[in-house]
Amino acid sequence: MPKYPLPTRIVIIRNILIFISIAFVTTSVSALEQVTLQLNWRHQFEYAGYYAALHKGFYKEAGLAAILKEGAPNISAIDEVTQGRADFGVSSSGLVKSYLEGKPVLMLAPIFQHSPAALLSLGKHLNTPAEVAKAGTIGLQPGDESLDIKTMFVNEGIPLSKLKINTEGKGLEDLLSGKTIAMNTYLSNEPFFLKKRGLTFSVIKPAHYGMDFYSDILFTHQAVAQKRPEVVAAFRSATLKGWEYALSHQDEMIGLILAQYNTQEKSREHLVFEAKALTDLIGSDMIQLGHSNPWRWRHIAEIYSQFGVIKSDFNLDGFFYNPSPPPADLTWLYRLLAAALLAVSFITAIAIYVHRINVRLKIAKKVAVQTLAEQRQFIAMVSHEFRTPLSVIDATAQSMEMACPPGASVTHDFITPRQEKIRRAVRRLLSLLDNVLTNERMDFPETEFKRTAVDLRDIASETAQTWHHLLSTPNQLQLELVDEPVIALVDHTMMVLVLSNLLDNALKYSPSGSPITLRVRKSNNHASIEVEDCGTGIPTEAINKIFNKFYRAGDAQSVPGAGLGLYLAQIITHRQGGQIDVVSEAGKGACFRVRLPLAK
Ligand code: ADP
């Protein structure tokens, strides 16, 4: 561990402690996700479910620190949410209009299945839209707020132009003073005051005329749902849990509102009235809390379009929140898997195919090697079997002369040329056998050369000796050997084979008796053996090919041969570190030279 001076250590420890405390504080704060809810009116029983979720700890249990912001006449919950000042909001059915106007809102749950909006008139005589329309001025909210009430008249065949509407009046005050004969009301509010005063009144509900709007819709910003989907899901379900609690503990909630949320200074009695009216509208005794029917939303949107508030070709697809989103579309994954499976199958098929071919090749190779071995064995056997009778023929031919007594009718002149012919033929056959066998051996690179330090002059003399009896005249072959030893590291048998082939060719491709020279020389660190003749020579176009296996120049076809001699001579020379070349011209003889490194 590195050693630090004391003051440095103190600073390090202090920094660690600060870091730990910051981390601790951060962790405890960030344990709860902060969210803000914008209500659309002042505190009252209308928001009891949110108070319950907050005070009964449902938001906290969901990991949320919720802040409830009270509404006011100049505050639009939709603006607050879409402009990022709140995460969630409560709105009327006008939410769908905002969505279709392009505002990024997402409907999470309608809390009220039916709207509390209704048409209120004093007395008991105005019970239908037609009666109200005939009776006098109606006090309505400005803009499209009272759309469900207006639609009710239109649906009853009463054009809005025939109605006397006052949108700037004072609500209940105007109704009581007779300035208006009807007004839009909240069932949970104005009827309470009329009842309190002992006044009779009539209520016309738009729902009875097909205008059944949702109300108090919980919503959020599209971006919030996208970026924090788990927060949205948690807030929605904690809110619904709060509403369940509030509806089944109404007294407790009224007590809570009176104690902490009574900004409107409502009486307990009023709150009880409100609670009862709203419970009917929430309708949770029959319908699941927060249930939303897309067709009802569509109907609401159609009413907006009917009044020209929105276009008729609307699309509500992105308006609805899906609490349990469908399983992710895994088609691409399945496709990928299928493709991978296909690829694997394809590769496996190829691998199996290649494996089978390999197996077959191995078997074929084994058979080929075996066949080759048998072939080699056969050639070796045939060569051996040929060699013995050939030697017998040669020896017999040689002894024929001796067996010919003087004065016999068969004279030397008769026997000698025939004897030489037989011996030359035998020599060629033996030479061919040697070449065939050596060729077999050369096909195997592992064939070892038994190299020993040999005086090349000895090899030259020995080979010349072998061919001596095949010469047309005794002096046909001239041996030119240097006086000093020419020692090279060579395989004796192989070198004899090389020189035999060169001598044989010199004889074959020269006229009978034409001179042949066999030279052994020494220069610097090289030895050279030359076989020169004055025969047919080699045509220029054939010079580069004569060392190829089985090559025979066109003019050589009449001479016996297999095209192996020079090929083997070159291979043997190369394997012993030497070179072989030729100088020749057609009709002017040929001179073959084998150069080998001298032994050190
Ligand atoms: P082979 O003599 O059996 O045909 P070689 O490999 O020994 O095969 O020779 C290849 C060819 O080279 C011969 O067919 C011949 O055309 C040519 N050749 C070899 N040596 C001579 C030579 N001394 N003179 C003329 N041509 C030769």
XYZ file of C-alpha atoms and ligand atoms in Angstrom:
627
model
C 0.000 0.000 0.000
C 1.439 3.447 -0.864
C 2.438 5.532 2.132
C 1.023 9.071 2.273
C 2.063 11.857 4.698
C -0.370 12.395 7.622
C -2.119 15.595 6.334
C -2.719 13.928 2.971
C -4.199 10.885 4.689
C -6.567 13.089 6.702
C -7.730 14.805 3.504
C -8.258 11.433 1.810
C -10.281 10.081 4.784
C -12.337 13.301 4.938
C -13.093 13.078 1.207
C -14.132 9.434 1.546
C -16.506 10.329 4.394
C -17.997 13.213 2.387
C -18.438 10.914 -0.590
C -20.162 8.257 1.566
C -22.558 10.803 3.111
C -23.408 12.315 -0.299
C -24.013 8.844 -1.681
C -26.234 8.001 1.302
C -28.303 11.199 1.018
C -28.626 10.822 -2.735
C -29.747 7.222 -2.364
C -32.435 8.035 0.207
C -33.785 10.960 -1.835
C -33.680 9.155 -5.133
C -35.470 6.197 -3.550
C -38.759 8.033 -4.276
C -39.470 9.376 -7.731
C -40.970 12.856 -7.542
C -44.146 13.457 -9.555
C -46.571 16.356 -9.783
C -50.297 16.168 -10.406
C -52.202 19.231 -11.624
C -55.877 19.206 -10.542
C -58.376 21.030 -12.775
C -60.262 22.824 -10.020
C -60.068 23.766 -6.395
C -59.805 21.161 -3.664
C -63.030 19.251 -3.016
C -64.345 15.695 -2.851
C -63.875 15.496 -6.620
C -60.201 14.715 -5.904
C -60.692 12.479 -2.851
C -58.991 9.527 -4.557
C -55.738 11.494 -4.983
C -55.804 12.620 -1.341
C -56.317 9.002 -0.278
C -53.442 7.762 -2.475
C -51.188 10.386 -0.938
C -52.244 10.151 2.699
C -52.712 6.391 2.841
C -49.217 5.947 1.410
C -50.207 4.328 -1.918
C -47.977 6.685 -3.903
C -45.093 6.093 -1.538
C -45.547 2.319 -1.742
C -45.318 2.737 -5.529
C -41.992 4.544 -5.094
C -43.447 7.977 -5.735
C -43.263 11.290 -3.907
C -46.438 12.943 -5.261
C -47.221 16.628 -5.130
C -50.864 17.677 -5.725
C -51.297 21.118 -7.279
C -54.672 22.769 -6.802
C -56.466 24.094 -9.859
C -57.859 27.587 -10.416
C -59.981 29.308 -13.104
C -56.867 30.574 -14.898
C -54.971 27.291 -14.753
C -55.288 24.711 -17.540
C -54.178 21.260 -16.416
C -53.549 20.377 -20.077
C -51.212 23.344 -20.498
C -49.441 22.571 -17.224
C -48.713 19.004 -18.338
C -47.921 19.664 -21.984
C -45.638 22.547 -21.038
C -43.779 20.355 -18.570
C -44.801 22.017 -15.299
C -46.634 18.886 -14.132
C -46.259 15.190 -14.900
C -49.929 14.302 -14.596
C -53.183 16.181 -14.836
C -56.936 15.843 -14.416
C -59.061 17.021 -17.327
C -62.551 16.951 -18.781
C -63.429 15.041 -21.978
C -61.975 18.077 -23.776
C -58.717 16.140 -23.410
C -59.545 14.273 -26.609
C -59.958 17.594 -28.419
C -56.527 18.734 -27.223
C -55.049 15.445 -28.424
C -56.621 15.815 -31.857
C -55.343 19.384 -32.011
C -51.861 17.931 -31.702
C -51.162 18.315 -28.001
C -48.964 15.462 -26.690
C -51.384 14.125 -24.093
C -51.985 10.506 -23.185
C -55.261 9.449 -21.583
C -54.525 7.215 -18.578
C -57.903 6.639 -16.915
C -61.314 8.324 -16.851
C -62.186 8.481 -13.146
C -65.821 9.546 -13.726
C -67.743 7.288 -16.099
C -70.313 10.084 -16.531
C -69.905 13.822 -16.596
C -71.381 15.847 -13.661
C -72.352 18.565 -16.177
C -76.138 19.094 -16.518
C -78.708 21.755 -17.332
C -80.301 23.225 -14.224
C -83.573 25.211 -14.038
C -85.699 26.381 -11.140
C -89.088 24.813 -10.513
C -90.387 21.642 -12.055
C -91.686 22.853 -15.426
C -88.616 22.770 -17.675
C -87.932 19.089 -18.214
C -86.815 18.807 -21.845
C -84.315 20.709 -24.022
C -87.199 21.989 -26.158
C -88.998 23.440 -23.116
C -85.774 25.149 -21.980
C -85.082 26.490 -25.473
C -88.510 28.080 -25.623
C -88.399 29.490 -22.076
C -85.598 32.077 -22.357
C -81.873 32.728 -21.887
C -79.587 29.902 -20.943
C -76.372 30.594 -18.995
C -73.539 28.465 -20.361
C -69.774 28.364 -19.934
C -67.712 30.099 -22.655
C -65.995 28.262 -25.542
C -66.687 24.578 -26.056
C -66.831 23.772 -22.346
C -70.574 23.066 -22.419
C -70.344 21.054 -25.605
C -72.335 18.110 -24.264
C -75.221 20.462 -23.373
C -75.117 22.248 -26.727
C -75.058 18.893 -28.550
C -78.073 17.784 -26.582
C -80.081 20.687 -28.133
C -78.762 19.975 -31.613
C -79.604 16.274 -31.288
C -83.126 17.265 -30.322
C -83.423 19.210 -33.588
C -82.917 22.621 -32.001
C -80.261 24.593 -33.864
C -77.903 26.604 -31.650
C -78.850 29.717 -33.591
C -82.352 29.478 -32.124
C -81.030 29.427 -28.545
C -80.520 32.489 -26.406
C -77.204 31.815 -24.749
C -75.326 33.954 -22.266
C -71.729 32.876 -21.730
C -70.662 35.833 -19.591
C -73.205 35.652 -16.804
C -72.842 34.920 -13.110
C -74.150 31.392 -12.978
C -76.433 30.641 -10.029
C -76.878 34.324 -9.232
C -78.386 34.961 -12.686
C -80.636 31.909 -12.355
C -81.937 33.010 -8.976
C -82.525 36.548 -10.223
C -84.393 35.294 -13.273
C -81.818 36.686 -15.708
C -81.433 33.161 -17.042
C -84.019 30.386 -17.010
C -81.419 27.607 -17.044
C -77.716 27.186 -16.548
C -75.072 24.549 -16.882
C -74.320 23.042 -13.506
C -72.148 20.522 -11.754
C -74.540 17.969 -10.187
C -72.277 17.871 -7.144
C -72.398 21.624 -6.571
C -75.277 24.091 -7.362
C -78.133 21.652 -6.605
C -76.764 21.514 -3.039
C -77.276 25.260 -2.573
C -80.807 25.149 -4.056
C -81.738 22.240 -1.831
C -80.277 24.093 1.136
C -82.608 27.023 0.353
C -85.548 24.709 -0.042
C -85.951 25.544 -3.710
C -87.275 23.042 -6.211
C -85.332 22.600 -9.421
C -85.125 20.477 -12.555
C -82.030 18.840 -13.974
C -81.639 17.727 -17.599
C -78.697 15.344 -18.047
C -77.036 15.292 -21.514
C -76.377 11.572 -20.939
C -80.126 10.990 -21.318
C -79.881 12.501 -24.809
C -76.887 10.447 -25.947
C -74.183 12.860 -24.759
C -72.497 10.667 -22.211
C -69.097 12.264 -21.654
C -66.365 11.003 -19.366
C -65.047 13.368 -16.764
C -62.069 13.888 -14.479
C -59.702 12.065 -16.751
C -56.246 11.311 -15.445
C -53.671 11.970 -18.152
C -49.986 12.538 -18.743
C -47.537 13.790 -21.349
C -46.665 11.360 -24.168
C -42.971 11.969 -23.460
C -43.353 11.140 -19.760
C -44.995 7.831 -20.695
C -42.184 7.127 -23.103
C -39.284 8.086 -20.861
C -40.663 6.927 -17.503
C -43.183 4.178 -18.331
C -42.768 2.522 -14.913
C -43.548 5.818 -13.147
C -46.705 6.297 -15.215
C -47.880 2.750 -14.528
C -47.134 3.129 -10.810
C -48.901 6.507 -10.537
C -51.974 5.274 -12.386
C -52.409 2.149 -10.305
C -51.707 3.976 -6.994
C -54.315 6.587 -7.978
C -56.972 3.970 -8.743
C -56.131 2.291 -5.431
C -56.602 5.692 -3.769
C -60.014 6.094 -5.395
C -61.130 2.665 -4.253
C -60.150 3.608 -0.751
C -61.788 7.043 -0.917
C -65.097 5.683 -2.175
C -65.269 3.099 0.571
C -64.072 5.530 3.301
C -65.969 8.684 2.371
C -66.355 10.027 5.942
C -62.642 9.684 6.544
C -61.927 11.524 3.300
C -64.376 14.298 4.115
C -62.613 14.681 7.477
C -59.266 14.879 5.639
C -60.580 17.500 3.198
C -62.041 19.597 6.046
C -58.734 19.358 7.906
C -56.253 19.890 5.070
C -57.819 20.735 1.737
C -60.845 22.907 2.374
C -59.727 25.932 0.349
C -63.342 26.477 -0.781
C -64.540 26.349 2.820
C -67.242 23.825 2.017
C -69.324 22.493 4.859
C -69.249 18.843 5.871
C -72.854 18.645 4.623
C -71.845 19.998 1.224
C -68.981 17.563 0.970
C -71.292 14.690 1.891
C -73.702 15.843 -0.875
C -70.821 16.112 -3.329
C -69.475 12.689 -2.371
C -72.830 11.080 -2.983
C -73.386 12.790 -6.333
C -69.908 11.955 -7.576
C -70.044 8.336 -6.379
C -73.003 7.822 -8.727
C -71.058 9.384 -11.611
C -67.884 7.406 -10.945
C -70.086 4.338 -11.218
C -67.533 1.996 -9.689
C -70.237 -0.207 -8.193
C -70.779 -1.588 -11.692
C -67.809 -0.539 -13.777
C -64.168 -1.101 -13.020
C -62.471 2.079 -11.845
C -60.637 3.836 -14.658
C -62.302 1.776 -17.393
C -62.200 3.418 -20.793
C -64.250 2.499 -23.846
C -62.543 3.590 -27.092
C -65.916 3.776 -28.892
C -67.262 6.258 -26.365
C -64.133 8.342 -26.922
C -64.706 8.112 -30.629
C -68.276 9.277 -30.143
C -67.052 12.246 -28.064
C -64.508 13.093 -30.765
C -67.240 12.886 -33.408
C -69.275 15.472 -31.489
C -66.249 17.807 -31.501
C -65.863 17.292 -35.231
C -69.622 17.823 -35.739
C -69.197 21.275 -34.245
C -66.181 21.921 -36.443
C -63.856 21.986 -33.465
C -61.717 19.221 -34.957
C -61.409 17.658 -38.399
C -63.619 14.703 -39.234
C -60.742 12.411 -40.326
C -59.349 12.052 -36.827
C -57.268 9.186 -35.519
C -57.270 8.297 -31.840
C -54.629 5.553 -31.964
C -52.061 7.341 -29.817
C -54.561 8.745 -27.322
C -55.040 5.635 -25.219
C -52.693 4.358 -22.579
C -52.239 0.628 -22.560
C -51.666 -0.484 -18.957
C -50.623 -3.946 -20.114
C -48.837 -3.415 -23.417
C -48.984 -6.346 -25.805
C -45.909 -8.537 -25.733
C -43.107 -7.022 -27.751
C -43.227 -7.837 -31.433
C -40.692 -10.596 -31.640
C -41.230 -11.316 -35.315
C -37.756 -9.983 -36.109
C -36.296 -12.274 -33.437
C -38.132 -15.285 -34.818
C -36.989 -14.352 -38.312
C -33.437 -13.993 -37.081
C -33.630 -17.345 -35.308
C -35.116 -18.977 -38.402
C -32.340 -17.479 -40.544
C -29.718 -18.609 -38.028
C -31.261 -22.079 -37.934
C -31.249 -22.187 -41.714
C -27.636 -21.044 -41.825
C -26.639 -23.613 -39.188
C -28.490 -26.371 -41.080
C -26.847 -25.279 -44.297
C -23.380 -25.213 -42.731
C -24.033 -28.572 -41.049
C -25.144 -30.045 -44.377
C -21.980 -28.719 -46.043
C -19.850 -29.990 -43.149
C -21.435 -33.459 -43.428
C -20.929 -33.386 -47.197
C -17.273 -32.312 -46.854
C -16.747 -34.921 -44.149
C -18.156 -37.644 -46.410
C -15.961 -36.500 -49.292
C -12.974 -36.524 -46.927
C -13.783 -40.037 -45.829
C -14.119 -41.113 -49.462
C -10.864 -39.341 -50.361
C -9.096 -41.037 -47.472
C -10.361 -44.416 -48.640
C -9.402 -43.557 -52.238
C -5.968 -42.398 -51.103
C -5.467 -45.580 -49.117
C -6.451 -47.640 -52.156
C -4.188 -45.527 -54.417
C -1.204 -45.860 -52.061
C -1.802 -49.568 -51.828
C -2.116 -49.881 -55.618
C 1.054 -47.841 -56.124
C 2.942 -50.006 -53.652
C 1.748 -53.108 -55.447
C 2.735 -51.548 -58.768
C 6.204 -50.711 -57.509
C 6.569 -54.153 -56.124
C 5.509 -55.571 -59.449
C 7.973 -53.390 -61.408
C 10.791 -54.336 -59.031
C 9.902 -57.979 -59.400
C 9.666 -57.767 -63.209
C 12.962 -55.849 -63.408
C 14.630 -58.470 -61.312
C 13.157 -61.287 -63.332
C 14.250 -59.557 -66.578
C 17.734 -58.807 -65.344
C 18.646 -62.451 -64.720
C 17.754 -63.839 -68.158
C 19.266 -60.739 -69.775
C 22.557 -61.375 -67.970
C 22.400 -64.979 -69.125
C 21.816 -63.853 -72.713
C 24.692 -61.371 -72.451
C 27.099 -63.901 -70.954
C 26.109 -66.483 -73.533
C 26.580 -63.992 -76.380
C 29.984 -63.132 -74.975
C 31.036 -66.792 -74.793
C 29.812 -67.616 -78.308
C 33.117 -66.562 -79.858
C 35.123 -68.849 -77.627
C 32.864 -71.737 -78.472
C 33.562 -71.272 -82.165
C 36.458 -73.706 -83.148
C 38.894 -72.695 -85.894
C 37.819 -73.873 -89.314
C 34.218 -74.104 -88.305
C 31.723 -73.162 -90.886
C 30.395 -70.349 -88.633
C 33.247 -67.816 -88.732
C 34.175 -64.941 -86.368
C 33.132 -62.471 -89.006
C 29.716 -63.959 -88.895
C 29.391 -64.208 -85.096
C 31.032 -61.003 -83.857
C 28.626 -58.425 -85.328
C 25.643 -60.477 -84.219
C 27.129 -60.992 -80.826
C 27.634 -57.229 -80.454
C 24.098 -56.576 -81.587
C 22.755 -58.938 -78.938
C 24.957 -57.383 -76.252
C 23.978 -53.807 -77.245
C 20.333 -54.758 -77.101
C 20.828 -56.401 -73.716
C 22.713 -53.320 -72.485
C 19.843 -51.080 -73.576
C 17.275 -53.266 -71.881
C 19.311 -53.261 -68.674
C 19.703 -49.508 -68.940
C 15.954 -49.104 -69.430
C 15.272 -51.272 -66.397
C 17.671 -49.157 -64.349
C 15.935 -45.985 -65.445
C 12.452 -47.312 -64.739
C 13.456 -48.445 -61.274
C 15.276 -45.208 -60.478
C 12.309 -43.218 -61.717
C 10.121 -45.108 -59.280
C 12.459 -44.245 -56.458
C 12.683 -40.571 -57.466
C 8.915 -40.214 -57.140
C 9.446 -40.509 -53.406
C 11.276 -37.462 -52.067
C 12.340 -39.418 -49.013
C 14.525 -41.651 -51.241
C 17.946 -41.341 -49.680
C 21.191 -40.902 -51.590
C 24.129 -42.802 -50.193
C 26.709 -40.099 -50.779
C 30.363 -40.890 -50.282
C 33.556 -39.131 -51.322
C 34.333 -40.636 -54.695
C 36.934 -39.810 -57.313
C 34.835 -38.938 -60.344
C 37.592 -40.177 -62.615
C 36.983 -43.713 -61.263
C 33.264 -43.453 -61.979
C 34.016 -42.191 -65.490
C 36.481 -45.062 -66.169
C 34.131 -47.662 -64.748
C 31.206 -46.474 -66.844
C 33.371 -46.238 -69.967
C 34.445 -49.802 -69.300
C 30.827 -50.973 -69.129
C 30.115 -49.457 -72.514
C 33.437 -50.386 -74.092
C 32.290 -53.565 -75.777
C 29.387 -51.711 -77.334
C 31.569 -49.285 -79.251
C 31.879 -49.665 -83.008
C 35.649 -49.211 -82.828
C 37.842 -49.615 -79.760
C 38.979 -46.013 -79.923
C 35.564 -44.529 -80.482
C 35.378 -43.383 -76.846
C 38.143 -41.072 -75.642
C 38.670 -40.678 -71.934
C 40.182 -37.362 -70.912
C 40.866 -37.354 -67.213
C 42.787 -34.765 -65.182
C 45.852 -36.012 -63.419
C 44.779 -35.191 -59.922
C 41.852 -36.762 -58.023
C 38.481 -35.141 -58.490
C 36.677 -35.970 -55.279
C 32.969 -35.245 -54.914
C 30.315 -36.368 -52.431
C 28.056 -38.478 -54.605
C 25.958 -41.629 -54.693
C 28.161 -43.960 -56.709
C 25.367 -46.011 -58.313
C 23.389 -42.922 -59.220
C 26.397 -41.263 -60.826
C 27.063 -44.365 -62.896
C 23.446 -44.179 -64.022
C 23.856 -40.501 -65.037
C 27.017 -41.168 -67.071
C 25.556 -44.332 -68.593
C 22.565 -42.373 -69.842
C 24.790 -39.633 -71.308
C 27.074 -42.176 -72.985
C 24.157 -44.224 -74.240
C 22.628 -41.081 -75.794
C 25.961 -40.106 -77.374
C 26.095 -43.534 -78.977
C 22.421 -43.625 -79.926
C 22.333 -40.200 -81.550
C 25.684 -40.481 -83.426
C 26.553 -42.379 -86.575
C 28.306 -45.687 -86.002
C 31.959 -45.166 -85.035
C 31.638 -41.391 -84.603
C 34.008 -40.192 -81.842
C 32.796 -39.633 -78.311
C 34.743 -37.926 -75.531
C 34.280 -38.435 -71.818
C 36.077 -35.746 -69.819
C 36.575 -35.242 -66.111
C 37.892 -31.825 -65.118
C 38.362 -29.739 -62.077
C 38.006 -25.975 -61.732
C 38.156 -23.952 -58.489
C 35.783 -25.812 -56.232
C 33.832 -27.595 -58.929
C 34.220 -30.818 -60.791
C 32.828 -31.262 -64.253
C 32.148 -34.339 -66.307
C 31.475 -33.831 -69.989
C 30.171 -36.230 -72.604
C 30.672 -34.841 -76.078
C 29.657 -36.383 -79.356
C 29.621 -35.429 -83.016
C 26.177 -36.803 -83.709
C 22.799 -35.426 -84.822
C 22.772 -32.628 -82.258
C 19.630 -31.172 -80.719
C 17.296 -28.774 -82.549
C 17.163 -25.307 -80.859
C 13.429 -25.562 -80.122
C 13.968 -28.870 -78.254
C 16.882 -27.804 -76.054
C 14.649 -26.460 -73.232
C 12.508 -29.582 -73.217
C 14.943 -32.484 -73.334
C 15.226 -32.673 -69.513
C 11.429 -33.049 -69.181
C 10.115 -36.438 -68.197
C 9.250 -38.656 -71.180
C 10.245 -35.969 -73.666
C 11.770 -37.193 -76.888
C 12.663 -34.858 -79.748
C 10.886 -35.527 -83.024
C 13.976 -36.864 -84.798
C 14.623 -39.316 -81.942
C 11.505 -41.355 -82.552
C 13.369 -43.873 -84.734
C 15.901 -44.501 -81.951
C 14.921 -46.734 -79.016
C 14.332 -44.855 -75.750
C 11.766 -43.867 -73.121
C 12.514 -40.175 -72.520
C 13.669 -40.864 -68.977
C 17.477 -40.701 -69.173
C 18.041 -36.909 -69.124
C 15.180 -36.341 -66.698
C 16.805 -38.675 -64.174
C 20.269 -37.257 -64.875
C 19.011 -33.791 -63.977
C 17.205 -34.900 -60.795
C 20.165 -36.910 -59.555
C 22.573 -34.045 -60.275
C 20.348 -31.499 -58.511
C 19.952 -33.684 -55.442
C 23.694 -33.823 -55.126
C 24.002 -30.026 -55.332
C 25.051 -29.915 -58.973
C 23.884 -28.626 -62.358
C 23.537 -30.229 -65.767
C 23.450 -28.366 -69.069
C 24.000 -28.931 -72.746
C 25.571 -27.110 -75.648
C 24.295 -28.319 -78.989
C 23.246 -27.412 -82.452
C 21.311 -29.544 -84.910
C 23.758 -31.572 -86.996
C 26.763 -30.460 -85.003
C 26.804 -32.885 -82.095
C 26.105 -32.247 -78.439
C 28.120 -31.690 -75.311
C 26.480 -32.484 -71.965
C 28.171 -31.154 -68.823
C 27.518 -32.218 -65.241
C 28.942 -29.806 -62.646
C 29.298 -30.957 -59.041
C 30.759 -29.303 -55.969
C 34.118 -30.759 -54.912
C 34.223 -32.488 -51.544
C 35.950 -30.385 -48.871
P 15.818 -41.125 -74.694
O 17.184 -41.032 -75.134
O 15.439 -42.397 -74.084
O 14.831 -40.662 -75.733
P 16.628 -39.063 -72.901
O 15.907 -38.421 -71.781
O 17.885 -39.677 -72.605
O 15.603 -40.061 -73.506
O 16.798 -37.970 -73.991
C 15.745 -37.126 -74.358
C 15.858 -36.638 -75.780
O 16.960 -35.756 -75.888
C 16.145 -37.721 -76.753
O 14.944 -38.337 -77.160
C 16.829 -36.963 -77.853
O 15.876 -36.359 -78.710
C 17.559 -35.865 -77.127
N 18.984 -36.234 -76.887
C 19.527 -36.687 -75.750
N 20.842 -36.845 -75.870
C 21.132 -36.500 -77.155
C 22.351 -36.463 -77.878
N 23.534 -36.806 -77.392
N 22.284 -36.048 -79.178
C 21.126 -35.670 -79.754
N 19.933 -35.698 -79.075
C 19.959 -36.111 -77.784
